[in-house]
mmCIF file of N, CA and C in Angstrom:
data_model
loop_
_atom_site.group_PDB
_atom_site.id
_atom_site.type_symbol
_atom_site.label_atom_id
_atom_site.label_comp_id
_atom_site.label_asym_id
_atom_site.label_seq_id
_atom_site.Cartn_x
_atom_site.Cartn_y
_atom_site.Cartn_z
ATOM 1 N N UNK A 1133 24.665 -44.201 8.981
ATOM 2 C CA UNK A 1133 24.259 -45.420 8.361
ATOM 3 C C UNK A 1133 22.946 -45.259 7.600
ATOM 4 N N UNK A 1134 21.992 -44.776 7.946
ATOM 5 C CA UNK A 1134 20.692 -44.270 6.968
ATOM 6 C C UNK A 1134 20.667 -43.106 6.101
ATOM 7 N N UNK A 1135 22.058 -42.658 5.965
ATOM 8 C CA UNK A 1135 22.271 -41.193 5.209
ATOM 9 C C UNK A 1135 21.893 -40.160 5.851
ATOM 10 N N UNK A 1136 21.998 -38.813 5.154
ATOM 11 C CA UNK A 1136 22.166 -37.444 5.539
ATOM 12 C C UNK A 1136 21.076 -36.731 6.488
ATOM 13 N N UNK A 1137 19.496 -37.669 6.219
ATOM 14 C CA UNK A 1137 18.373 -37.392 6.822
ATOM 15 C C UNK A 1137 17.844 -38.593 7.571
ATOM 16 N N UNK A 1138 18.848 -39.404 9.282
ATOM 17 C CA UNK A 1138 18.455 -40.284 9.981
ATOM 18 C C UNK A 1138 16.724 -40.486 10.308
ATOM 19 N N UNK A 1139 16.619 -39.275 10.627
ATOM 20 C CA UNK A 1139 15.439 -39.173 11.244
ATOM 21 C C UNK A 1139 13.867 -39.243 10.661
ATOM 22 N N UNK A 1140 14.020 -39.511 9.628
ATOM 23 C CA UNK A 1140 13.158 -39.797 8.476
ATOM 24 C C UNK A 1140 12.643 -40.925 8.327
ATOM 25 N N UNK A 1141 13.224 -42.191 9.040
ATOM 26 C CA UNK A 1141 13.301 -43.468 9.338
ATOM 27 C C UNK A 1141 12.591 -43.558 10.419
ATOM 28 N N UNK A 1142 11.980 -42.640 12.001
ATOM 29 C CA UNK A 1142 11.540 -42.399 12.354
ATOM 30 C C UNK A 1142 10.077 -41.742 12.726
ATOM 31 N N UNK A 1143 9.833 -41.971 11.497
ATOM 32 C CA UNK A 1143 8.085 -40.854 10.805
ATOM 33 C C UNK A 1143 7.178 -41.929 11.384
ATOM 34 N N UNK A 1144 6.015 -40.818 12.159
ATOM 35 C CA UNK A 1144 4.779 -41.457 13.126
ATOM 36 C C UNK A 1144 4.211 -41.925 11.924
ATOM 37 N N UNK A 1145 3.593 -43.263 11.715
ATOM 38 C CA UNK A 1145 2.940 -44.101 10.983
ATOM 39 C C UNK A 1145 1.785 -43.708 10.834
ATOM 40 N N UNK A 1146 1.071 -42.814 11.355
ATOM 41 C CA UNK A 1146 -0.212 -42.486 11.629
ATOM 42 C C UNK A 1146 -0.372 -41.011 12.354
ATOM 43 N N UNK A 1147 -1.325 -40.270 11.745
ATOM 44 C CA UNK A 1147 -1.175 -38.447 12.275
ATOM 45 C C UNK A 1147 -1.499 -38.728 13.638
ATOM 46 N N UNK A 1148 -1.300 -37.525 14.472
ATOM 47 C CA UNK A 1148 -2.155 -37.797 15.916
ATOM 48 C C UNK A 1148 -3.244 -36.977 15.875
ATOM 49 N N UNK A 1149 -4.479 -37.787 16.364
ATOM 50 C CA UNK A 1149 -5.478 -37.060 16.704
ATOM 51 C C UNK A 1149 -5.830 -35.967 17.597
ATOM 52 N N UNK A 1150 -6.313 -34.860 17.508
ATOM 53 C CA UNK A 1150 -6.651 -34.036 18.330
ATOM 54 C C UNK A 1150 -7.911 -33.867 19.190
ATOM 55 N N UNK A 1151 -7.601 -33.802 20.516
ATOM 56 C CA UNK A 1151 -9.028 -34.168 21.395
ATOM 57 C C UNK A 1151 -9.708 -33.178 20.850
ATOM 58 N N UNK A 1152 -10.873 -33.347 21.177
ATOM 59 C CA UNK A 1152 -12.156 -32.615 20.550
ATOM 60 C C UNK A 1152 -12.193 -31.385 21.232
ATOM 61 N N UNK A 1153 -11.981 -31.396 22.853
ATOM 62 C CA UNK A 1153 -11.667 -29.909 23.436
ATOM 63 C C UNK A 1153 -11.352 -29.216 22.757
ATOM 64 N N UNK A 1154 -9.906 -29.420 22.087
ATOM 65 C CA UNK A 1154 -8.955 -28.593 21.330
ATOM 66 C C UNK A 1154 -9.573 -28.345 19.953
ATOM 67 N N UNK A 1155 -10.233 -28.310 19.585
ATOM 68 C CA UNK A 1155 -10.979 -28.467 17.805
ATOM 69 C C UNK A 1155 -11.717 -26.586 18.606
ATOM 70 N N UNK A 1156 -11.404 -25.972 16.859
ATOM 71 C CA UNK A 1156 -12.116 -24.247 16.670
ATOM 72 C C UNK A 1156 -13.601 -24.903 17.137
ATOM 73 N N UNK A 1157 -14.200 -23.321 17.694
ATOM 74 C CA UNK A 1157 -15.654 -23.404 17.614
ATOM 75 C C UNK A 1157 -16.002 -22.923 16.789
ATOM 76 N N UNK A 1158 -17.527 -23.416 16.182
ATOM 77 C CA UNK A 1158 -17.661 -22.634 15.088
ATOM 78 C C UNK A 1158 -18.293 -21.011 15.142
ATOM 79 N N UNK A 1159 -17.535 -20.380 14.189
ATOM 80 C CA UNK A 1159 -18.084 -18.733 14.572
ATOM 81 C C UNK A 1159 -19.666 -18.694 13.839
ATOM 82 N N UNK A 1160 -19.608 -17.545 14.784
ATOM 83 C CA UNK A 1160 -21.187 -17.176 14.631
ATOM 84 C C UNK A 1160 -21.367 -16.519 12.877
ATOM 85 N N UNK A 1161 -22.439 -17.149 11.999
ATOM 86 C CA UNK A 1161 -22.819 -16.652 10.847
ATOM 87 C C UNK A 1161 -22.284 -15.320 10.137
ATOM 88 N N UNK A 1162 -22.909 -14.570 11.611
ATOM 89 C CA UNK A 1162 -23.365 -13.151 11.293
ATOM 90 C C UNK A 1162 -21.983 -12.684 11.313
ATOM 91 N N UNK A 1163 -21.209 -13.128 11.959
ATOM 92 C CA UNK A 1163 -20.114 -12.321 12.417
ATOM 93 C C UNK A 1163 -18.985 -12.454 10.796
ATOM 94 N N UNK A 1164 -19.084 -13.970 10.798
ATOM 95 C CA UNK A 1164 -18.122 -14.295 9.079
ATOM 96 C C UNK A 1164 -18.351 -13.574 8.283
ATOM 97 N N UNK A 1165 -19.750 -12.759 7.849
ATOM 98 C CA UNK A 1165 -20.156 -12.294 6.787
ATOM 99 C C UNK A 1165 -19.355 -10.913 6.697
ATOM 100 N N UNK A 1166 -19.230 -10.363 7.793
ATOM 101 C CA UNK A 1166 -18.945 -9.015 8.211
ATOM 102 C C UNK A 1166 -17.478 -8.639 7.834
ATOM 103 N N UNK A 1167 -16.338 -8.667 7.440
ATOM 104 C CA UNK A 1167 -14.931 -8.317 7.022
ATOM 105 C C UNK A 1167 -14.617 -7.284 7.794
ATOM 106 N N UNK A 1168 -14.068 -7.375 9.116
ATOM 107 C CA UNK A 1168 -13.280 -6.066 9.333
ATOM 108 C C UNK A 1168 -12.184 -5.302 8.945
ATOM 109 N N UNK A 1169 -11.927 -4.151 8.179
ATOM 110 C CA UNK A 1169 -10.694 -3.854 7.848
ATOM 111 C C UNK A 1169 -10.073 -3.631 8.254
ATOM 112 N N UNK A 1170 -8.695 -4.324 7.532
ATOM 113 C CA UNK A 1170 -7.662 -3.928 8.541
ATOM 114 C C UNK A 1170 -7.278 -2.687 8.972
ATOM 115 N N UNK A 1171 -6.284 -2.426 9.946
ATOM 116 C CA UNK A 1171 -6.079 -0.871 10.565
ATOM 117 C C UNK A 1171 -4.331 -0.589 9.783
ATOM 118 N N UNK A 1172 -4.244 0.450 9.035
ATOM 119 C CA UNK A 1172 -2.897 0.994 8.744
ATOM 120 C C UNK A 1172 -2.680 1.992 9.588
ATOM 121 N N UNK A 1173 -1.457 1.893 9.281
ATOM 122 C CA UNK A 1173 -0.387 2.806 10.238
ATOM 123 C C UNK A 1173 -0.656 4.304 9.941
ATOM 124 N N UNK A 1174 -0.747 5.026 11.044
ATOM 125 C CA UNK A 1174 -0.636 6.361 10.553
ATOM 126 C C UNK A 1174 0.966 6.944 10.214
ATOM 127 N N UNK A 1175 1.396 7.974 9.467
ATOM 128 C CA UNK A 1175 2.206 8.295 9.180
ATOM 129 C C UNK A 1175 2.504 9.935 10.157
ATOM 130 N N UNK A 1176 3.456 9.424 11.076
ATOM 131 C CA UNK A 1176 4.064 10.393 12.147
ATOM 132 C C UNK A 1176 4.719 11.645 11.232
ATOM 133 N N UNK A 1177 5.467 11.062 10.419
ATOM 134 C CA UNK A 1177 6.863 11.998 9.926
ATOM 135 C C UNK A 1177 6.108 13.005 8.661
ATOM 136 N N UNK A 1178 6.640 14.618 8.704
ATOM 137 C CA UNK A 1178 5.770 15.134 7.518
ATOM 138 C C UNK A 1178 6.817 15.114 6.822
ATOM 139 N N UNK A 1179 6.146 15.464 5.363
ATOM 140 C CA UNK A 1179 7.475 15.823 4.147
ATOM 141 C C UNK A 1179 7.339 17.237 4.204
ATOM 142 N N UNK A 1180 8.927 16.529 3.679
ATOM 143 C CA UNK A 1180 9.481 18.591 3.906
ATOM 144 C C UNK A 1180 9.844 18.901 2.613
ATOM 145 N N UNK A 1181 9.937 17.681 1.524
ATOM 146 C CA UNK A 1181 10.216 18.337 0.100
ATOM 147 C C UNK A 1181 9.335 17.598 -1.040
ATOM 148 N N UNK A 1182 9.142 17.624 -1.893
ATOM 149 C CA UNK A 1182 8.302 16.913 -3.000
ATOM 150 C C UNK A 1182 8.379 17.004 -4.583
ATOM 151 N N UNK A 1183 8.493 15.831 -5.051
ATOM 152 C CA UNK A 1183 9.123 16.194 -6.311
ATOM 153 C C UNK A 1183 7.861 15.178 -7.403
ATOM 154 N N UNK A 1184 7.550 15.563 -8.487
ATOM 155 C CA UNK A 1184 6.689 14.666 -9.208
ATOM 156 C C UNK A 1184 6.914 15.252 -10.944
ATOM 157 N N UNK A 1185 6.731 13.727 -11.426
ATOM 158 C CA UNK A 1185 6.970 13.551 -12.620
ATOM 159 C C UNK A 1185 5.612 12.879 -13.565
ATOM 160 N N UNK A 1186 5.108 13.116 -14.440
ATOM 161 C CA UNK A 1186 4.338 12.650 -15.351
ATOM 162 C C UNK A 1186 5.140 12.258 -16.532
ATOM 163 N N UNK A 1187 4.324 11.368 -17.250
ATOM 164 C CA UNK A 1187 4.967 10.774 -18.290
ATOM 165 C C UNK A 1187 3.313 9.877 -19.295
ATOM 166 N N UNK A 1188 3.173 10.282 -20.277
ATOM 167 C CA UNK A 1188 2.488 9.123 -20.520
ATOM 168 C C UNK A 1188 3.159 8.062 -21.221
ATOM 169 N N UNK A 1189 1.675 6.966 -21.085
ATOM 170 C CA UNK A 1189 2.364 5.852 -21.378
ATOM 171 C C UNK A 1189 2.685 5.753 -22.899
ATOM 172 N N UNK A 1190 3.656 4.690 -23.320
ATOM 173 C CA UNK A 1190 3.521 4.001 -24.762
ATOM 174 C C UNK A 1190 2.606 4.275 -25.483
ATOM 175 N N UNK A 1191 1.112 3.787 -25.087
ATOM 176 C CA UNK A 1191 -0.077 3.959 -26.264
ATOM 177 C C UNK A 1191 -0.630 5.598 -26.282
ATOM 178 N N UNK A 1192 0.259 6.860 -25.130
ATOM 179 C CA UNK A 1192 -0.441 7.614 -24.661
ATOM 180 C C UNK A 1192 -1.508 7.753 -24.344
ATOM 181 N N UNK A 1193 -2.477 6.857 -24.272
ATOM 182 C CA UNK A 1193 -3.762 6.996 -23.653
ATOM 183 C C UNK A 1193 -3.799 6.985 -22.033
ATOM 184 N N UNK A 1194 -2.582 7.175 -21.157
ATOM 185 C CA UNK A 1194 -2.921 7.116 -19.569
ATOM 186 C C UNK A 1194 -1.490 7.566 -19.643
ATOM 187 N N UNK A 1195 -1.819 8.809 -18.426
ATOM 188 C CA UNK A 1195 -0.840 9.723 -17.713
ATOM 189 C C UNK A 1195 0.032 8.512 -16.270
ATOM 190 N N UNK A 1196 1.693 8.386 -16.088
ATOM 191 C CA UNK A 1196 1.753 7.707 -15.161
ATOM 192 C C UNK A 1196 2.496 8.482 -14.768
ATOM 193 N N UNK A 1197 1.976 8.756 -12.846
ATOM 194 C CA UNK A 1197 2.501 9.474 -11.842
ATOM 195 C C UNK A 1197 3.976 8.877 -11.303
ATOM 196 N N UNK A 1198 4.784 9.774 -10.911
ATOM 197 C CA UNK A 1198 5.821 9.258 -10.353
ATOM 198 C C UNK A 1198 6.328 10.444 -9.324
ATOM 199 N N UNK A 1199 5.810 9.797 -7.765
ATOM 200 C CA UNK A 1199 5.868 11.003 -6.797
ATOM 201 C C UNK A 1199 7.196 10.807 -5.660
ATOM 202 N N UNK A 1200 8.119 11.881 -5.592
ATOM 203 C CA UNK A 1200 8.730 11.504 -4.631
ATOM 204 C C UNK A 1200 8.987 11.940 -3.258
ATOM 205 N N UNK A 1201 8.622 12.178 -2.247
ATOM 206 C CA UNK A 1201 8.687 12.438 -1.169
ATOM 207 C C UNK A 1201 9.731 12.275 0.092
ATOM 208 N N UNK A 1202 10.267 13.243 0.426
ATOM 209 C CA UNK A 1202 11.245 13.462 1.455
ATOM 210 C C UNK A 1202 10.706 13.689 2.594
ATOM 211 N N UNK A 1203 10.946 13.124 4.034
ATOM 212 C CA UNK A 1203 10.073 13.052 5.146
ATOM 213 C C UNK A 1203 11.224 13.520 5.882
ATOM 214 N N UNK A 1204 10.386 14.310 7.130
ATOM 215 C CA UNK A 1204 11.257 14.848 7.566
ATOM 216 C C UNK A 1204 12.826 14.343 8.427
ATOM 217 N N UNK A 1205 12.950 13.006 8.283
ATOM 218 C CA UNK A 1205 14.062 11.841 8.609
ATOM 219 C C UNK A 1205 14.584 11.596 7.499
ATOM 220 N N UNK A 1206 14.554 12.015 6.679
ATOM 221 C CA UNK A 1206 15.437 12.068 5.527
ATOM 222 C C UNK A 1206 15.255 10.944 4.520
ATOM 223 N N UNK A 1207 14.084 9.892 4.814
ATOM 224 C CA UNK A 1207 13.723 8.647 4.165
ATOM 225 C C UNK A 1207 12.842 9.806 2.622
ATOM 226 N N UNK A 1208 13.302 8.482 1.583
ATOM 227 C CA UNK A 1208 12.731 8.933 0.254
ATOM 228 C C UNK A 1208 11.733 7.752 0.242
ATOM 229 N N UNK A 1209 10.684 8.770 0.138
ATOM 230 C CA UNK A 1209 9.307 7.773 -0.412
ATOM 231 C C UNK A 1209 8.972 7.616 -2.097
ATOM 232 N N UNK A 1210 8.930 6.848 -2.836
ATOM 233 C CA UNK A 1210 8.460 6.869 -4.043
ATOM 234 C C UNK A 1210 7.835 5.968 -4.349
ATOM 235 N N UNK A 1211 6.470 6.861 -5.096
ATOM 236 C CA UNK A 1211 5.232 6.230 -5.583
ATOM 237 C C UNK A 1211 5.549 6.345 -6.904
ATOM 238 N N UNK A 1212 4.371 5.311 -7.451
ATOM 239 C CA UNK A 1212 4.315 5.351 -8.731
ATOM 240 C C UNK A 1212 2.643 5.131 -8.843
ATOM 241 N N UNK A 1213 1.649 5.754 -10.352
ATOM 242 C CA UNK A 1213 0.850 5.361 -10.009
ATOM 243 C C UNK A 1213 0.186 5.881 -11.481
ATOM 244 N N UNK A 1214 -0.476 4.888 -12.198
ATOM 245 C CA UNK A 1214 -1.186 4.909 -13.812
ATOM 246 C C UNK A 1214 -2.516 5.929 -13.253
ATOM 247 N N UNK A 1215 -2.870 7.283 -13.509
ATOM 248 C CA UNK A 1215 -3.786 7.608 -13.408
ATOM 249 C C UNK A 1215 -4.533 7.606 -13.775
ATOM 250 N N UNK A 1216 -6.279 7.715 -13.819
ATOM 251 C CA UNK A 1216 -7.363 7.284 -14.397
ATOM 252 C C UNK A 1216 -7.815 8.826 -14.626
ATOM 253 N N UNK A 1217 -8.721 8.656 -15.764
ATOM 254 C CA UNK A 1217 -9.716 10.020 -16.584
ATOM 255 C C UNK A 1217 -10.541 10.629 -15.389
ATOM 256 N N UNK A 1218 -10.393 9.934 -14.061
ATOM 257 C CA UNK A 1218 -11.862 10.134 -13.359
ATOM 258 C C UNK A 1218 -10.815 10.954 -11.958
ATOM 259 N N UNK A 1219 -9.502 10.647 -11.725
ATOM 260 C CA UNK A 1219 -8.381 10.763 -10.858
ATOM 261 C C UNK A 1219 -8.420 12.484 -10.345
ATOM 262 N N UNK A 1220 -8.455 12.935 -9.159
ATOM 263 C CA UNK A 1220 -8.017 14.098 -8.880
ATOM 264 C C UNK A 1220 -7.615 13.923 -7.907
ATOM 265 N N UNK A 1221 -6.620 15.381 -7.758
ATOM 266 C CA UNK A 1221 -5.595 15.926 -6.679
ATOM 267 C C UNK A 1221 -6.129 15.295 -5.303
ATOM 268 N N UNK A 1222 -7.030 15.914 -4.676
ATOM 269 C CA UNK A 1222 -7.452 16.000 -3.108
ATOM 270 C C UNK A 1222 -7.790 14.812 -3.471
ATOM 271 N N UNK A 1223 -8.326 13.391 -4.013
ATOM 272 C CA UNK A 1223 -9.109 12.205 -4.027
ATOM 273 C C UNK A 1223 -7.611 11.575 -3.538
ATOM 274 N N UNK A 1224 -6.346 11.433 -4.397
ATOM 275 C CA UNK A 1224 -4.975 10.894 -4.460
ATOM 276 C C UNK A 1224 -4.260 11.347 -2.992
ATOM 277 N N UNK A 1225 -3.992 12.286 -2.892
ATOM 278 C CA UNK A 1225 -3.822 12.646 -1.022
ATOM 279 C C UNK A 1225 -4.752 12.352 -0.347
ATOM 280 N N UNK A 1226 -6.074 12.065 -0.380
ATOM 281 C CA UNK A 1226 -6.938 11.963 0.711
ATOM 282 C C UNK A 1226 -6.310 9.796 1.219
ATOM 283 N N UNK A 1227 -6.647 9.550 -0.158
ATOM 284 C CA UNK A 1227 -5.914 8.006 -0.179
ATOM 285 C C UNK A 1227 -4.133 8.059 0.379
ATOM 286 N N UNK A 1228 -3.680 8.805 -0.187
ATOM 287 C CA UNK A 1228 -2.243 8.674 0.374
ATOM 288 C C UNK A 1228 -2.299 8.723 1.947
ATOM 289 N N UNK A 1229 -3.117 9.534 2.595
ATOM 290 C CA UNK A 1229 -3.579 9.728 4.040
ATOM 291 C C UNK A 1229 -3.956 8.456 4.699
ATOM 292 N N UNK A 1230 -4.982 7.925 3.924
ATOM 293 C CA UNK A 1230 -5.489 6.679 4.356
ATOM 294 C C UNK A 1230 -5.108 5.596 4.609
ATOM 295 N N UNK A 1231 -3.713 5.345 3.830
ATOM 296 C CA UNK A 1231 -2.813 4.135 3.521
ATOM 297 C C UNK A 1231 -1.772 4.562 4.259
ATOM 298 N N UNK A 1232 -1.001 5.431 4.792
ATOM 299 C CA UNK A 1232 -0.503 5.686 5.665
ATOM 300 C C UNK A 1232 1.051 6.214 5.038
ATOM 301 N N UNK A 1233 0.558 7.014 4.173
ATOM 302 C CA UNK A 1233 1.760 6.948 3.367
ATOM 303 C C UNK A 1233 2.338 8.283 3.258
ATOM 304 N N UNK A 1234 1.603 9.273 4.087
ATOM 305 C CA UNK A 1234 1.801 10.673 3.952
ATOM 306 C C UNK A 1234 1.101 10.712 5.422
ATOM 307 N N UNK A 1235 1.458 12.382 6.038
ATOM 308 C CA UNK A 1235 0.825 12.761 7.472
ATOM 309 C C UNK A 1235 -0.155 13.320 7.060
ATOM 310 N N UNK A 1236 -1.477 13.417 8.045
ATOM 311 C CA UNK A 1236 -2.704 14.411 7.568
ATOM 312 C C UNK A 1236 -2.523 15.874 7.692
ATOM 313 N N UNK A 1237 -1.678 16.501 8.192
ATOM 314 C CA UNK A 1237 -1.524 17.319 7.790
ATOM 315 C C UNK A 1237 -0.745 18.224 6.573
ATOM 316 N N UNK A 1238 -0.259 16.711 6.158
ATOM 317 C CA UNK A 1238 0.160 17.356 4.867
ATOM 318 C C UNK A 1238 -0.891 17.016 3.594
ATOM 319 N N UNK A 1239 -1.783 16.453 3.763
ATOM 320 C CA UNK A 1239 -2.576 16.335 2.520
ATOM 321 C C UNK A 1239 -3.414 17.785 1.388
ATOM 322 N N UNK A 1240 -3.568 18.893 2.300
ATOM 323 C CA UNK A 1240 -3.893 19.619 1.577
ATOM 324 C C UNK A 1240 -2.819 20.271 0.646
ATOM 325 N N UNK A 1241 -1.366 20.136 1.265
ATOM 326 C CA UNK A 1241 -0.479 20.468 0.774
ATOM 327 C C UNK A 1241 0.165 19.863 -0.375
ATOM 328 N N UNK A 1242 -0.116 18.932 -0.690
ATOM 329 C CA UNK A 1242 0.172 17.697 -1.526
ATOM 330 C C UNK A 1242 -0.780 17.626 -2.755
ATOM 331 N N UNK A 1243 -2.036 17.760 -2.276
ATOM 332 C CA UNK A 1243 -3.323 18.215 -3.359
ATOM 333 C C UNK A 1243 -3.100 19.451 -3.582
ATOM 334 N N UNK A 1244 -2.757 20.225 -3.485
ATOM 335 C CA UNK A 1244 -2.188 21.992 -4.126
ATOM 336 C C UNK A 1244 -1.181 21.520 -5.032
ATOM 337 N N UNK A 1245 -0.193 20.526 -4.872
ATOM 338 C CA UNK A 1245 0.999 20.459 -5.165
ATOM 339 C C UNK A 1245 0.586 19.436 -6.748
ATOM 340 N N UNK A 1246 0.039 18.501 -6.452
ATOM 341 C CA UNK A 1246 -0.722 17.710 -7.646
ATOM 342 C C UNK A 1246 -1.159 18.385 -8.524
ATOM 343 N N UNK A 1247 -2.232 19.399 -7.519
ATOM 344 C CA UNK A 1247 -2.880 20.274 -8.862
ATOM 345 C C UNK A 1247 -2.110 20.905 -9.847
ATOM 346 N N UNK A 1248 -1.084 21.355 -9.485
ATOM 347 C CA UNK A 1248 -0.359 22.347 -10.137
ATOM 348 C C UNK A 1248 0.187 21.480 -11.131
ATOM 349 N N UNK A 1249 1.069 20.340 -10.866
ATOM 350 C CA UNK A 1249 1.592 19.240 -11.285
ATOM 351 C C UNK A 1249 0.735 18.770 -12.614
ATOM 352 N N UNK A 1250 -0.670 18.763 -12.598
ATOM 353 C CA UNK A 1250 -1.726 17.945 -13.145
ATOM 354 C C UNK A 1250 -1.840 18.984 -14.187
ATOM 355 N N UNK A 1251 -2.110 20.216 -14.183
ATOM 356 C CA UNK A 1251 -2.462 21.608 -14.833
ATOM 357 C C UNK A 1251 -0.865 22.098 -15.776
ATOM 358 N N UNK A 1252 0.390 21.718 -15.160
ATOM 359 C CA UNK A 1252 1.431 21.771 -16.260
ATOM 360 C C UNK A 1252 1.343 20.913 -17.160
ATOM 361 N N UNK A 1253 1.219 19.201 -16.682
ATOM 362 C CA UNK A 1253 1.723 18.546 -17.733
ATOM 363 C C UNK A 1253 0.702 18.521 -18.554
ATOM 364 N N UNK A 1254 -0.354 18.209 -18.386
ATOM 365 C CA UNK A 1254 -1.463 18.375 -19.041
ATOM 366 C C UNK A 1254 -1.761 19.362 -19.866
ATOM 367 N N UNK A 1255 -1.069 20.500 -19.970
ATOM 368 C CA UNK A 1255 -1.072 21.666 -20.861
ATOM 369 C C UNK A 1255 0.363 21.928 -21.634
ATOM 370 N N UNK A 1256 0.784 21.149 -21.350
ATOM 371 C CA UNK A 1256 2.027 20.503 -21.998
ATOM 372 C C UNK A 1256 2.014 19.739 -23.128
ATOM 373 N N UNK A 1257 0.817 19.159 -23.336
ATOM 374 C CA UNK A 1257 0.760 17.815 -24.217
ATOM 375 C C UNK A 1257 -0.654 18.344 -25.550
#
C-alpha cells in the first residue's frame, strides 16, 4: 500500500543524539602533526624471468618503461613507468623493493638487468 519502499514512511523525525561518553577524544597536537607511513607488504616470491621494453613517447622527449616479471608462482607482474632524465637502474629496484613489488633479493639483479636494458635502448636511438 505505500509502494516498493514501506519503510521510508517510518524515518526517525529527528537524528539521535550521542551521549557525550561516546564522542572521540581529542588527539594530542603533537601526535596529528606526525603522519605515520603506512607499512607495505613485503614480496615473498622471487622472479625467475624478466622481460622489458622501452619505447619513447609521441613527443619523444621521455623514455616509457614497460617491465614484465614472472615470479616464481607463475603470476605475471607488469609495470609500466614514464622515466625521468634524473631515473637510474639501482634507484627503480631499490623503489620496486620498497613498494613491495619485487623480493630484496632480487633487486641487485633487476638493476644489472635495467642497466643493460637502459644502455641498449638508449644507444639505439
Amino acid at each position: 500500500r505505500n509502494g516498493i519502499y514501506p519503510l521510508m514512511n517510518f524515518a526517525v523525525s529527528r537524528p539521535h543524539a550521542l551521549p557525550r561518553a561516546l564522542s572521540q577524544p581529542q588527539e594530542d597536537p603533537q601526535k596529528a602533526k606526525t603522519p605515520t607511513p603506512e607499512p607495505f607488504d613485503v614480496e615473498t616470491r622471487k622472479v625467475v624471468q624478466m622481460q622489458c621494453s622501452m619505447e619513447l613517447n609521441e613527443d619523444k622527449s621521455q623514455w616509457h618503461l614497460t617491465l614484465l616479471l614472472i615470479l616464481e608462482d607463475k603470476l605475471h607482474r607488469q609495470l609500466s613507468y614514464d622515466l625521468l632524465p634524473t631515473d637510474n637502474s639501482k634507484d627503480l629496484a631499490t623503489e620496486l623493493v620498497h613498494y613491495g613489488f619485487i623480493h630484496e633479493d632480487d633487486c641487485e639483479k633487476l638493476a644489472t638487468f635495467l642497466e643493460s636494458a637502459f644502455h641498449k635502448h638508449r644507444s639505439q636511438s
